[in-house]
Short mmCIF file of N, CA and C in Angstrom, two decimals:
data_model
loop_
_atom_site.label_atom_id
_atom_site.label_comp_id
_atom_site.label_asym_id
_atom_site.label_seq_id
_atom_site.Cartn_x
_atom_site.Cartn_y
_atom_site.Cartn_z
N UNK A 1 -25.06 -0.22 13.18
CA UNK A 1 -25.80 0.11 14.40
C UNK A 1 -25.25 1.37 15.04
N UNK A 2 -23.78 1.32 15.00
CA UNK A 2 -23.17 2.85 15.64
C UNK A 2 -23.77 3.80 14.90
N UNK A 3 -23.75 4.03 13.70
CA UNK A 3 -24.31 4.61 12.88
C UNK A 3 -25.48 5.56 13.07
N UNK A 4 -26.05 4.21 12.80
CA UNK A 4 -28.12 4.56 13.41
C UNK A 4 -28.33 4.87 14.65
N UNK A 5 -27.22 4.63 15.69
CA UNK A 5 -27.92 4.90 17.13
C UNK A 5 -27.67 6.86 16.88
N UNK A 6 -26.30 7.33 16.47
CA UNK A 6 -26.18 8.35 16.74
C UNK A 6 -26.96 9.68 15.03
N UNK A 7 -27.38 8.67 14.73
CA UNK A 7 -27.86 9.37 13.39
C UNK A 7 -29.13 8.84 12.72
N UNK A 8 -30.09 8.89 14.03
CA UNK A 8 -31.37 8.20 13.78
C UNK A 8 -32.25 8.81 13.29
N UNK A 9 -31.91 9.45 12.66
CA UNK A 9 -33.33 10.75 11.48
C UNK A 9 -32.77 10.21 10.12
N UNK A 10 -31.63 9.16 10.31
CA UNK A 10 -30.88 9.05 8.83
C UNK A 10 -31.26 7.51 8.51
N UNK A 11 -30.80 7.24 7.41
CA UNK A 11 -31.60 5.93 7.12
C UNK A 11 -29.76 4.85 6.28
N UNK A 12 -29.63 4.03 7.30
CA UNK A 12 -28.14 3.34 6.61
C UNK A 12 -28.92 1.93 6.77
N UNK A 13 -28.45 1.36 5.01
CA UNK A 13 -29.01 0.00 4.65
C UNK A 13 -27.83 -0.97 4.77
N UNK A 14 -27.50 -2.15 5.30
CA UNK A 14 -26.49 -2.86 5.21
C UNK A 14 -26.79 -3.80 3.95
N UNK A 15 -26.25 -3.83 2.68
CA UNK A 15 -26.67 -4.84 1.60
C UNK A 15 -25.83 -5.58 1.92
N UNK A 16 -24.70 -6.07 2.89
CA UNK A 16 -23.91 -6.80 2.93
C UNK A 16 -24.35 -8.52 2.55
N UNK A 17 -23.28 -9.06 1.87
CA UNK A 17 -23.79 -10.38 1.49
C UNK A 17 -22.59 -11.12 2.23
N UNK A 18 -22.87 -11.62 3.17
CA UNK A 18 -21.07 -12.75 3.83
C UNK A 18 -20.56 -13.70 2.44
N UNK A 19 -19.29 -13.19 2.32
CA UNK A 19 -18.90 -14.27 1.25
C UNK A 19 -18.46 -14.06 0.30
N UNK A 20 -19.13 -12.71 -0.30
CA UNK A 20 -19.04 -12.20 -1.26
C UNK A 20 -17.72 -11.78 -1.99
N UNK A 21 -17.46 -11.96 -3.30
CA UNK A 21 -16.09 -11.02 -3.85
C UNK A 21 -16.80 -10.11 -4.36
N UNK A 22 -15.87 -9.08 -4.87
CA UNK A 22 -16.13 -7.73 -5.15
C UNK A 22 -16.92 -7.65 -6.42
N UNK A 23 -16.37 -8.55 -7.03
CA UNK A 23 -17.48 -8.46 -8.42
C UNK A 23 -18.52 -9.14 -7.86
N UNK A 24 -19.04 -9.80 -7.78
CA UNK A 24 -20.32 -10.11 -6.95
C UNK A 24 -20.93 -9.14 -6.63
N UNK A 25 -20.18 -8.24 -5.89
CA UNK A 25 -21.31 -6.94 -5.37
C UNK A 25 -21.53 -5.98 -6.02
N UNK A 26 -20.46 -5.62 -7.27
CA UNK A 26 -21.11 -4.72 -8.36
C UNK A 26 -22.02 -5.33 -9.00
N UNK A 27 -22.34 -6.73 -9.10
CA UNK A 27 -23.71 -7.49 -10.34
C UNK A 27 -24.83 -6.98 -9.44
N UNK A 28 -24.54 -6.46 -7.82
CA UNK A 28 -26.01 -6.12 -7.33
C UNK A 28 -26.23 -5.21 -7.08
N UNK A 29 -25.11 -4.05 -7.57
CA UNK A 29 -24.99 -2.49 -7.41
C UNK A 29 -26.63 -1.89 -8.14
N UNK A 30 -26.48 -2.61 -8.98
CA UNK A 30 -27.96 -1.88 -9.61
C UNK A 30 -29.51 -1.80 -8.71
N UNK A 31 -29.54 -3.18 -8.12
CA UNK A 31 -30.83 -3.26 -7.71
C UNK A 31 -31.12 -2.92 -6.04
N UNK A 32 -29.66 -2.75 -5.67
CA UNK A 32 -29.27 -1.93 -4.18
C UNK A 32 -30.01 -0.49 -4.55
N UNK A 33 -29.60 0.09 -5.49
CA UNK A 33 -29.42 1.53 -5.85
C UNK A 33 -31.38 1.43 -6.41
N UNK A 34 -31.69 0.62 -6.76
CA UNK A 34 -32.89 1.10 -7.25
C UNK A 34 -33.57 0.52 -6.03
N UNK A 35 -33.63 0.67 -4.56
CA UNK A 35 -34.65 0.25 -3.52
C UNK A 35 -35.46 1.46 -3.81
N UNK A 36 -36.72 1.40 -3.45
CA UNK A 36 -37.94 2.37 -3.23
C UNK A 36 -37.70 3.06 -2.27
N UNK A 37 -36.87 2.47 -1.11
CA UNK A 37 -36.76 4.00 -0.21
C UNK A 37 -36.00 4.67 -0.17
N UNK A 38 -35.39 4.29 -1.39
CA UNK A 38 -33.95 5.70 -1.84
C UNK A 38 -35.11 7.08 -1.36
N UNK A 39 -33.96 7.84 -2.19
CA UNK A 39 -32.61 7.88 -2.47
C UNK A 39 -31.51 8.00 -1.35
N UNK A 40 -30.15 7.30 -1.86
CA UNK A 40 -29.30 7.36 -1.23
C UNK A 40 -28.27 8.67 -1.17
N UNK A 41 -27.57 9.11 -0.18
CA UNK A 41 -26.44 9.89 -0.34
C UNK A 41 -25.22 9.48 -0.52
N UNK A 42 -24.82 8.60 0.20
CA UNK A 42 -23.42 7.90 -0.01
C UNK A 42 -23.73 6.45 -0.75
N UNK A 43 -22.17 5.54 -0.64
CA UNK A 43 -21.85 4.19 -1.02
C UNK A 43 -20.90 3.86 -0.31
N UNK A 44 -20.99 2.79 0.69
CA UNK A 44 -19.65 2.47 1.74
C UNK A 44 -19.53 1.59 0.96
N UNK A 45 -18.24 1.09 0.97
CA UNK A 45 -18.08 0.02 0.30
C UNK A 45 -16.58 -0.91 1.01
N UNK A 46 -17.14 -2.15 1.58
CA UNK A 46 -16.04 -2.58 2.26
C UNK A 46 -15.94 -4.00 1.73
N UNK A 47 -14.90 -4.22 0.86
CA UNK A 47 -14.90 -5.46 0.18
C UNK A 47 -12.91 -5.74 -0.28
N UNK A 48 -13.16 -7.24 -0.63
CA UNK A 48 -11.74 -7.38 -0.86
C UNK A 48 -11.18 -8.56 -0.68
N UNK A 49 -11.39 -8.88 1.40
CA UNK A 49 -10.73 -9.83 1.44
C UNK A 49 -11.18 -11.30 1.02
N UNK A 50 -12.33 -11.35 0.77
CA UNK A 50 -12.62 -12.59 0.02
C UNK A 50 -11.84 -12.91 -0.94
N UNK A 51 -12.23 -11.91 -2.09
CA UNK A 51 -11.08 -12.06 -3.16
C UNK A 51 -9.64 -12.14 -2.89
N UNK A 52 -8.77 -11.79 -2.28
CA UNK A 52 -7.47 -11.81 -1.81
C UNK A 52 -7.61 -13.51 -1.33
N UNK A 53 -8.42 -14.23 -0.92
CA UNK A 53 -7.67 -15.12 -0.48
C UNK A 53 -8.69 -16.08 -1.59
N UNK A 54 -9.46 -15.73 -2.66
CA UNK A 54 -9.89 -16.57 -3.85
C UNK A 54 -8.92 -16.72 -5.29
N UNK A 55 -7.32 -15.97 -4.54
CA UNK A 55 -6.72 -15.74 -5.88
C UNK A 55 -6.29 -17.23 -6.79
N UNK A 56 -6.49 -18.27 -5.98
CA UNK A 56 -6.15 -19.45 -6.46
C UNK A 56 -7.22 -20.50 -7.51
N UNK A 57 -8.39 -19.99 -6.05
CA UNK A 57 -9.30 -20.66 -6.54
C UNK A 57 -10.75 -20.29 -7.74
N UNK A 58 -10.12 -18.41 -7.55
CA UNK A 58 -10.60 -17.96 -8.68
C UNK A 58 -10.62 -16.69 -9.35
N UNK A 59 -8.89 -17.06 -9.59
CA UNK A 59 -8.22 -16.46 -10.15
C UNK A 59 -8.03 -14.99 -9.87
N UNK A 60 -8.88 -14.20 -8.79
CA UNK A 60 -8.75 -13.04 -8.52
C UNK A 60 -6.92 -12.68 -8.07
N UNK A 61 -6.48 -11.44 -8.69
CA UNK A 61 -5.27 -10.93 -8.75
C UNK A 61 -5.92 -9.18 -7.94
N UNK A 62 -4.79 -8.50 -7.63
CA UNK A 62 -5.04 -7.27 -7.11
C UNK A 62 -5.82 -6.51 -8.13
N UNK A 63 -5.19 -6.45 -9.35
CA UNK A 63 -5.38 -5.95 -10.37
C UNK A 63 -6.89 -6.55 -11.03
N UNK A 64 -7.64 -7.10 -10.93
CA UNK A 64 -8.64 -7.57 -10.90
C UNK A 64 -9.94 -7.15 -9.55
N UNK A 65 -9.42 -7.34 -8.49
CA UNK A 65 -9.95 -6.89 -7.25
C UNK A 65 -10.42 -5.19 -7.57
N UNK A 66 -9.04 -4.38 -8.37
CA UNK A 66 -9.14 -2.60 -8.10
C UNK A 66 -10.26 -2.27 -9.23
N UNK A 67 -9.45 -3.00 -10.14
CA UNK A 67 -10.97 -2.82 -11.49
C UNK A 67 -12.18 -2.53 -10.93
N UNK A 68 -12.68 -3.13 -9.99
CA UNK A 68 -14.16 -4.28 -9.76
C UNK A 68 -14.39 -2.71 -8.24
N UNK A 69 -13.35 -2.86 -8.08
CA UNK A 69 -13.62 -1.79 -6.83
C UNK A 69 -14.28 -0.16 -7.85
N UNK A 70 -13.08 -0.08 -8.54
CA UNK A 70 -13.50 1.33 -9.14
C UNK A 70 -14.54 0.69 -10.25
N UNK A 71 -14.81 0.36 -10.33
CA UNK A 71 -16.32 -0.05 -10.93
C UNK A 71 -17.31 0.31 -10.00
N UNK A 72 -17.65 0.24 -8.66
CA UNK A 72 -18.35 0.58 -7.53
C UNK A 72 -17.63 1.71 -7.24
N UNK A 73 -17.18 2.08 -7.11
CA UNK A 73 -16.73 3.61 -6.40
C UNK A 73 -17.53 4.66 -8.29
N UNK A 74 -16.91 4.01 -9.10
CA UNK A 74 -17.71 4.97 -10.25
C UNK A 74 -18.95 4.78 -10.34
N UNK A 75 -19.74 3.87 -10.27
CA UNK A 75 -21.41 3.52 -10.25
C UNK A 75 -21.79 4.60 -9.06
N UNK A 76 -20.77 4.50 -7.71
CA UNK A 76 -21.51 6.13 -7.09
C UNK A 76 -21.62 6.67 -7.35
N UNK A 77 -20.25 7.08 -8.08
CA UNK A 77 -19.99 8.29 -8.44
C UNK A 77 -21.16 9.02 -9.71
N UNK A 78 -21.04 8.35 -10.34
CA UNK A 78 -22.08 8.79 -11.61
C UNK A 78 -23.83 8.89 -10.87
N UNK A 79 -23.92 8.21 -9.87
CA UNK A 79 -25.45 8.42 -9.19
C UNK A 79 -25.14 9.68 -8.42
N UNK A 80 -24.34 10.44 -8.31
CA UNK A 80 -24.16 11.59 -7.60
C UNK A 80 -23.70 11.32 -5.51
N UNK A 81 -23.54 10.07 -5.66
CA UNK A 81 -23.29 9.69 -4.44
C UNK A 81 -21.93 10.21 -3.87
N UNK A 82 -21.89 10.18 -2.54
CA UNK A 82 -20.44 9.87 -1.93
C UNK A 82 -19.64 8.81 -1.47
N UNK A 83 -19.00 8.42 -2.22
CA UNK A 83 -18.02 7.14 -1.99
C UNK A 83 -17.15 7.27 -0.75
N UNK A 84 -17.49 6.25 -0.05
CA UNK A 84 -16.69 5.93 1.10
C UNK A 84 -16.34 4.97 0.85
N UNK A 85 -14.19 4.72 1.10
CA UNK A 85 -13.49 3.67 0.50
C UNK A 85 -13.30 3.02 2.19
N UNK A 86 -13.50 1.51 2.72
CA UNK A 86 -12.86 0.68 3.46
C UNK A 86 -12.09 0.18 3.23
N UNK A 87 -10.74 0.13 4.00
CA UNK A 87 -9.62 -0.66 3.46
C UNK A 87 -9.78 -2.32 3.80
N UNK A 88 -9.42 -3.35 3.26
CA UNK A 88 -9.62 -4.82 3.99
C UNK A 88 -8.96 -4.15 5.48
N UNK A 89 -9.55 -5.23 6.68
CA UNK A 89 -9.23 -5.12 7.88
C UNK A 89 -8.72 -5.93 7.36
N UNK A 90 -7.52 -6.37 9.00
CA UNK A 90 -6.36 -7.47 9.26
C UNK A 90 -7.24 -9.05 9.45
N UNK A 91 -6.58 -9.87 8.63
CA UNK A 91 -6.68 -10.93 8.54
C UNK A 91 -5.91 -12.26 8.46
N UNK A 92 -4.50 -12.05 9.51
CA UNK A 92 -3.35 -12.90 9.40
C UNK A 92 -3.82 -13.81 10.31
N UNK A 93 -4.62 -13.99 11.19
CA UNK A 93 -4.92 -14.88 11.86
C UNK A 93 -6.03 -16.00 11.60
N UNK A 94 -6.61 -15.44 10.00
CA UNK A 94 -7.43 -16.42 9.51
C UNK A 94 -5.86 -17.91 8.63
N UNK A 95 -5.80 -18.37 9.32
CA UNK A 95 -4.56 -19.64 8.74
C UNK A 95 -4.87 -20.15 8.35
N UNK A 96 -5.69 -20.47 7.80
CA UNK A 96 -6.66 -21.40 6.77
C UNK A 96 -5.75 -21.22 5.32
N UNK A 97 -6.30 -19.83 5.25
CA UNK A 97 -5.99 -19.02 3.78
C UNK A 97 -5.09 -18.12 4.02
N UNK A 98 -4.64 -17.38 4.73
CA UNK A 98 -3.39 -16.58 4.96
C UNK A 98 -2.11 -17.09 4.51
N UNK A 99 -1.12 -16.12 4.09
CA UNK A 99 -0.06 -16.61 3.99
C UNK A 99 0.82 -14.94 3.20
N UNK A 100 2.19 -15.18 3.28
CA UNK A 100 2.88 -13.73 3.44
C UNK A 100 2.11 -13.30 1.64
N UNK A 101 2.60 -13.88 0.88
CA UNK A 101 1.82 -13.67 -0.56
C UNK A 101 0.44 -12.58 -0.27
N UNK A 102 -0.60 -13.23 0.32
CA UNK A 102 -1.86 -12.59 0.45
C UNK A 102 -1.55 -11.74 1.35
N UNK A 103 -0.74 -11.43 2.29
CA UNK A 103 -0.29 -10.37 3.16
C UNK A 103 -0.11 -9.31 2.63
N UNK A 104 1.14 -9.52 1.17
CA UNK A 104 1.39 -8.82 0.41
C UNK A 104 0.11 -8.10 -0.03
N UNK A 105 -0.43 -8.63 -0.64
CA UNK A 105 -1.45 -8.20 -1.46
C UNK A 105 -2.80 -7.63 -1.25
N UNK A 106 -2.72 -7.46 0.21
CA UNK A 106 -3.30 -7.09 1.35
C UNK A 106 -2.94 -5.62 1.17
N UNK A 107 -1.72 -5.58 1.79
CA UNK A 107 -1.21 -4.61 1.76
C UNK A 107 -1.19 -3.37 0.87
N UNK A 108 -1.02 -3.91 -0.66
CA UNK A 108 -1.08 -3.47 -1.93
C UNK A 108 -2.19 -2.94 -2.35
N UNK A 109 -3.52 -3.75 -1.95
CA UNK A 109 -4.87 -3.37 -2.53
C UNK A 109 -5.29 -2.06 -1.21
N UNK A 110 -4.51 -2.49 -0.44
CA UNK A 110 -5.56 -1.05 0.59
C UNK A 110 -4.67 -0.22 0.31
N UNK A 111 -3.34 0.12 -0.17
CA UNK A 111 -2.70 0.96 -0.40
C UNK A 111 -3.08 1.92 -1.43
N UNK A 112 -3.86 1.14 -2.42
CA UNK A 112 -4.49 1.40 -3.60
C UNK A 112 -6.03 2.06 -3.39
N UNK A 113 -6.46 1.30 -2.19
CA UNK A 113 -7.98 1.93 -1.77
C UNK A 113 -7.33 3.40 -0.95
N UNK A 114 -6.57 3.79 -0.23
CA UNK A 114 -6.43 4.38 0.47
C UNK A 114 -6.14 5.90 -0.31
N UNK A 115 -5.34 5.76 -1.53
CA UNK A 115 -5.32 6.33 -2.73
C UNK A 115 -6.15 7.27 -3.48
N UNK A 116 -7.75 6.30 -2.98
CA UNK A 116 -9.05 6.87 -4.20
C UNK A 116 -9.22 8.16 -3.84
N UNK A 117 -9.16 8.97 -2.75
CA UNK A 117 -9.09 10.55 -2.75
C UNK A 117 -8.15 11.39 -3.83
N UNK A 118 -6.78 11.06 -3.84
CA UNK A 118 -6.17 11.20 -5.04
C UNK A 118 -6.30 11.19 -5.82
N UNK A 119 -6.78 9.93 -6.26
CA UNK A 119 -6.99 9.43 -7.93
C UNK A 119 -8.35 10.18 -8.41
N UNK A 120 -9.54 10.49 -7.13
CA UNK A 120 -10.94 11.33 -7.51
C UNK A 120 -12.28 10.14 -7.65
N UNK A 121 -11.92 9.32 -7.24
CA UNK A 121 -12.83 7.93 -7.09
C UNK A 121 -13.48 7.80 -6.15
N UNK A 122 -12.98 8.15 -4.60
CA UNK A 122 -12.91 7.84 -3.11
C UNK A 122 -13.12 9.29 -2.72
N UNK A 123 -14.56 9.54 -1.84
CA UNK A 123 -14.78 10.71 -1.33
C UNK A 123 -13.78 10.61 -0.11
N UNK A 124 -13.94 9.37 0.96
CA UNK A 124 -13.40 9.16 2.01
C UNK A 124 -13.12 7.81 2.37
N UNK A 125 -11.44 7.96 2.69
CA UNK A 125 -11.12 6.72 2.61
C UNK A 125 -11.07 6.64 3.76
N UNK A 126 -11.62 5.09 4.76
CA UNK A 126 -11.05 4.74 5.96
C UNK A 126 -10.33 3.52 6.35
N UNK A 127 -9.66 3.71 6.95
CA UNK A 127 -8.43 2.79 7.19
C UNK A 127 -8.83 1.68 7.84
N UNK A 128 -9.18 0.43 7.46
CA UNK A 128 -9.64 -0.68 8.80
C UNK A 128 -9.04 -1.27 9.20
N UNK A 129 -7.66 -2.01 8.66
CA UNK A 129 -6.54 -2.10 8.54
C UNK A 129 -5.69 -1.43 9.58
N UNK A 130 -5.51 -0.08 9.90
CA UNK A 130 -5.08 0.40 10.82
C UNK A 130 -5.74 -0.02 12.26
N UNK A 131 -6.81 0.76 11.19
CA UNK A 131 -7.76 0.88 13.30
C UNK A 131 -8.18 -0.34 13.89
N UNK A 132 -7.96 -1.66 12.97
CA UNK A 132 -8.50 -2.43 14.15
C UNK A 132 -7.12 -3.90 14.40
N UNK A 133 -6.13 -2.90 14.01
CA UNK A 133 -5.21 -4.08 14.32
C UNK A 133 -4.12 -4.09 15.43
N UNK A 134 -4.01 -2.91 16.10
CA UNK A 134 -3.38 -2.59 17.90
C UNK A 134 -2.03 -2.65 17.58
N UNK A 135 -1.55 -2.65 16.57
CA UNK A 135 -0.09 -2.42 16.33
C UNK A 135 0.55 -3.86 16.16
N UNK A 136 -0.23 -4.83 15.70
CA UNK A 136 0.47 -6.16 14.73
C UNK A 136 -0.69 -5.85 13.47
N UNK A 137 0.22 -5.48 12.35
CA UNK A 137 -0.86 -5.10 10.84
C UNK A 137 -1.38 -6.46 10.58
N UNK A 138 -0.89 -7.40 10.77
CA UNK A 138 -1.63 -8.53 9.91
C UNK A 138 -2.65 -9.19 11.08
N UNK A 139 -3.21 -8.94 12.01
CA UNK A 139 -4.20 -9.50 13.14
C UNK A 139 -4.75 -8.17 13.71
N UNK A 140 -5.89 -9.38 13.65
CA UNK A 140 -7.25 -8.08 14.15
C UNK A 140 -6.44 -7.78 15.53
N UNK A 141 -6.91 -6.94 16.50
CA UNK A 141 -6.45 -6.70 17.80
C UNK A 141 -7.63 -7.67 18.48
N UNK A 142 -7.12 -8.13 19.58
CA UNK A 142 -7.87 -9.49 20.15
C UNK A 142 -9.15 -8.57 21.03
N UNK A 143 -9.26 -7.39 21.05
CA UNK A 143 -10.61 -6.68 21.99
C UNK A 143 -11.20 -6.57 20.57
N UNK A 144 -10.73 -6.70 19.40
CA UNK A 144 -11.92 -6.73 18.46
C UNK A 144 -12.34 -7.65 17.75
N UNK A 145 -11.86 -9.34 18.04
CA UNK A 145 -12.51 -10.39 17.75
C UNK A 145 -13.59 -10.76 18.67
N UNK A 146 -14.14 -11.67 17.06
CA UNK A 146 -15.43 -12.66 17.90
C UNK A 146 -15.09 -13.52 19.38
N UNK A 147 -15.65 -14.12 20.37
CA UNK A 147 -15.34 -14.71 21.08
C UNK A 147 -14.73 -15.77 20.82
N UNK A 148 -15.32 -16.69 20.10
CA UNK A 148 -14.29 -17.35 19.10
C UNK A 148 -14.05 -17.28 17.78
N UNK A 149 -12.58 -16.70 18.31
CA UNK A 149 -12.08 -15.99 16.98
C UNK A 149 -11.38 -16.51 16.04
N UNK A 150 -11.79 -16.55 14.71
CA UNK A 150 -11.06 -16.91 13.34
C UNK A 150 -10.45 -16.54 12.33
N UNK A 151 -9.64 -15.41 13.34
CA UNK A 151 -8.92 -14.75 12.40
C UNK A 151 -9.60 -13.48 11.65
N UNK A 152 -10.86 -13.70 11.25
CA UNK A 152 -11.16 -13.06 9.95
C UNK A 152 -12.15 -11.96 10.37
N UNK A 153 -13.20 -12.65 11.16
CA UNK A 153 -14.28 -11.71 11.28
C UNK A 153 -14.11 -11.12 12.91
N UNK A 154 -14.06 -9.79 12.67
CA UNK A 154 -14.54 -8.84 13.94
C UNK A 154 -15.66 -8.98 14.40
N UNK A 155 -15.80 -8.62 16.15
CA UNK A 155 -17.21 -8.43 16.72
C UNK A 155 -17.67 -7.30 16.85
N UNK A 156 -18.23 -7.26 18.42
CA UNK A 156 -18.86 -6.60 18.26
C UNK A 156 -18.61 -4.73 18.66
N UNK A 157 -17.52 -4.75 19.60
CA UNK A 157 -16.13 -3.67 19.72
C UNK A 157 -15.68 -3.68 18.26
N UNK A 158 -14.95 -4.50 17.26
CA UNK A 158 -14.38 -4.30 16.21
C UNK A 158 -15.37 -3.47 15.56
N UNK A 159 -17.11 -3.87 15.24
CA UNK A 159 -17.54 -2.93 14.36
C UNK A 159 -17.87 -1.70 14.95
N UNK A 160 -18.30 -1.67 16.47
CA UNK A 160 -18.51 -0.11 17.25
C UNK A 160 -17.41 0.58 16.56
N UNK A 161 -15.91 0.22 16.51
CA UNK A 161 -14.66 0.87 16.08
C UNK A 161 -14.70 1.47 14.90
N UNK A 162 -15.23 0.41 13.94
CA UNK A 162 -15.30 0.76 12.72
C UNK A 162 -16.29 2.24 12.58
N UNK A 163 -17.44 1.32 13.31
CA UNK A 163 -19.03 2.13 13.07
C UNK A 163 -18.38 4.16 13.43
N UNK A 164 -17.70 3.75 14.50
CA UNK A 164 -17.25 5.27 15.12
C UNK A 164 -16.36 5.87 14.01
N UNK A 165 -14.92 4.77 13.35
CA UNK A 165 -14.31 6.02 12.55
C UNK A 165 -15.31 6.85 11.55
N UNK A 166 -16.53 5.25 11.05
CA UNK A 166 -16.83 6.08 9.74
C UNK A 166 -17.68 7.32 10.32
N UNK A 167 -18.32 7.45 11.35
CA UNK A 167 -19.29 8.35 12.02
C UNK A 167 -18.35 9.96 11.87
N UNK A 168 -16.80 9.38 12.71
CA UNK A 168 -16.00 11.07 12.55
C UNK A 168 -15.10 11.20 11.29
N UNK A 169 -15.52 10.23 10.31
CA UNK A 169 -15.01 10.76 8.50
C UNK A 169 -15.80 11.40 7.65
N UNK A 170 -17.13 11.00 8.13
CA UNK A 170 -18.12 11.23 6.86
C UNK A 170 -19.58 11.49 7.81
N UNK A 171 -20.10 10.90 8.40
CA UNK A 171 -21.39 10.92 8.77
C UNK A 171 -21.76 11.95 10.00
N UNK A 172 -20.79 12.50 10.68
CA UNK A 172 -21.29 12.85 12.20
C UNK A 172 -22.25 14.40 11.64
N UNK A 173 -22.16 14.78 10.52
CA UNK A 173 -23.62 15.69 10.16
C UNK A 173 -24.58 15.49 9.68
N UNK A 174 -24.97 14.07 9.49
CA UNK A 174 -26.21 13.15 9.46
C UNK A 174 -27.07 13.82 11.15
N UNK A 175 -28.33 13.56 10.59
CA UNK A 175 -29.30 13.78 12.07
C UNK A 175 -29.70 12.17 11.96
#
């Protein structure tokens, strides 16, 4: 919505699926990419923490998670797109599934997303992780949870936050 309010001649699709792991969303990379009202310019791509906390229940490892990522960052890439990398936001306050292990590995996989400019994968990487955690890394900052909050998912300040970095990384020369 930040997006579209300030870049309303431009056209941003949310394919987001709640729930989803990362391979999941490359099996639908194809039929995202073939909508009729393409064409697209970029690929945001904000995925992860599902998998980080499915490592038990199915079997996802970091090293599994980055595959599946640069699998989507290259499917842009080869459509001539611009890849925009999201790092997982903070999620220590989801206690359900948290624990220092997945902290770790938290840590590890956005270190690795944060990277893809380097490596030539990642047009622009943004940090969510940083920006929406107020200086405790493993919890969202409490002005950017839901009202009742579970740890996991940001509202509606958390995504303005988001919506704004990606606006001054990549988009603010969109009309």
């Amino acid at each position: 919505r930040y997006l579209k309010a300030r870049s309303p001649a431009s056209r941003f699709v949310n394919f987001a699926k709640g729930g989803a792991m990362v391979n999941q969303m490359w099996r639908q990379l194809d039929a995202i990419l073939a909508d009729p009202e393409g064409p697209f310019t970029h690929l945001v791509v904000f995925g992860g923490v599902n998998d980080l906390y499915s490592d038990e229940t199915a079997g996802r490892t970091v090293r599994k998670i980055e595959a599946d990522l640069s699998f989507l960052y290259a499917a842009g890439k080869t459509r001539g797109l611009r890849v925009v990398a999201i790092t997982v936001a903070p999620w220590g306050g989801f206690e359900k599934y948290y624990n220092a292990r997945r902290g770790a590995a938290t840590l590890e996989l956005n270190a690795w997303i944060l990277a893809g400019r380097a490596r030539g994968d990642v047009d622009v990487p943004v940090n969510a992780y940083a920006l929406l955690s107020c200086g405790d890394g493993e919890r969202l900052c409490p002005r950017y949870t839901l009202p009742k909050d579970d740890g996991l998912h940001f509202g509606k300040l958390g995504h303005e936050t988001l919506g704004k970095a990606l606006y001054d990384a990549e988009f603010h020369a969109c009309t």
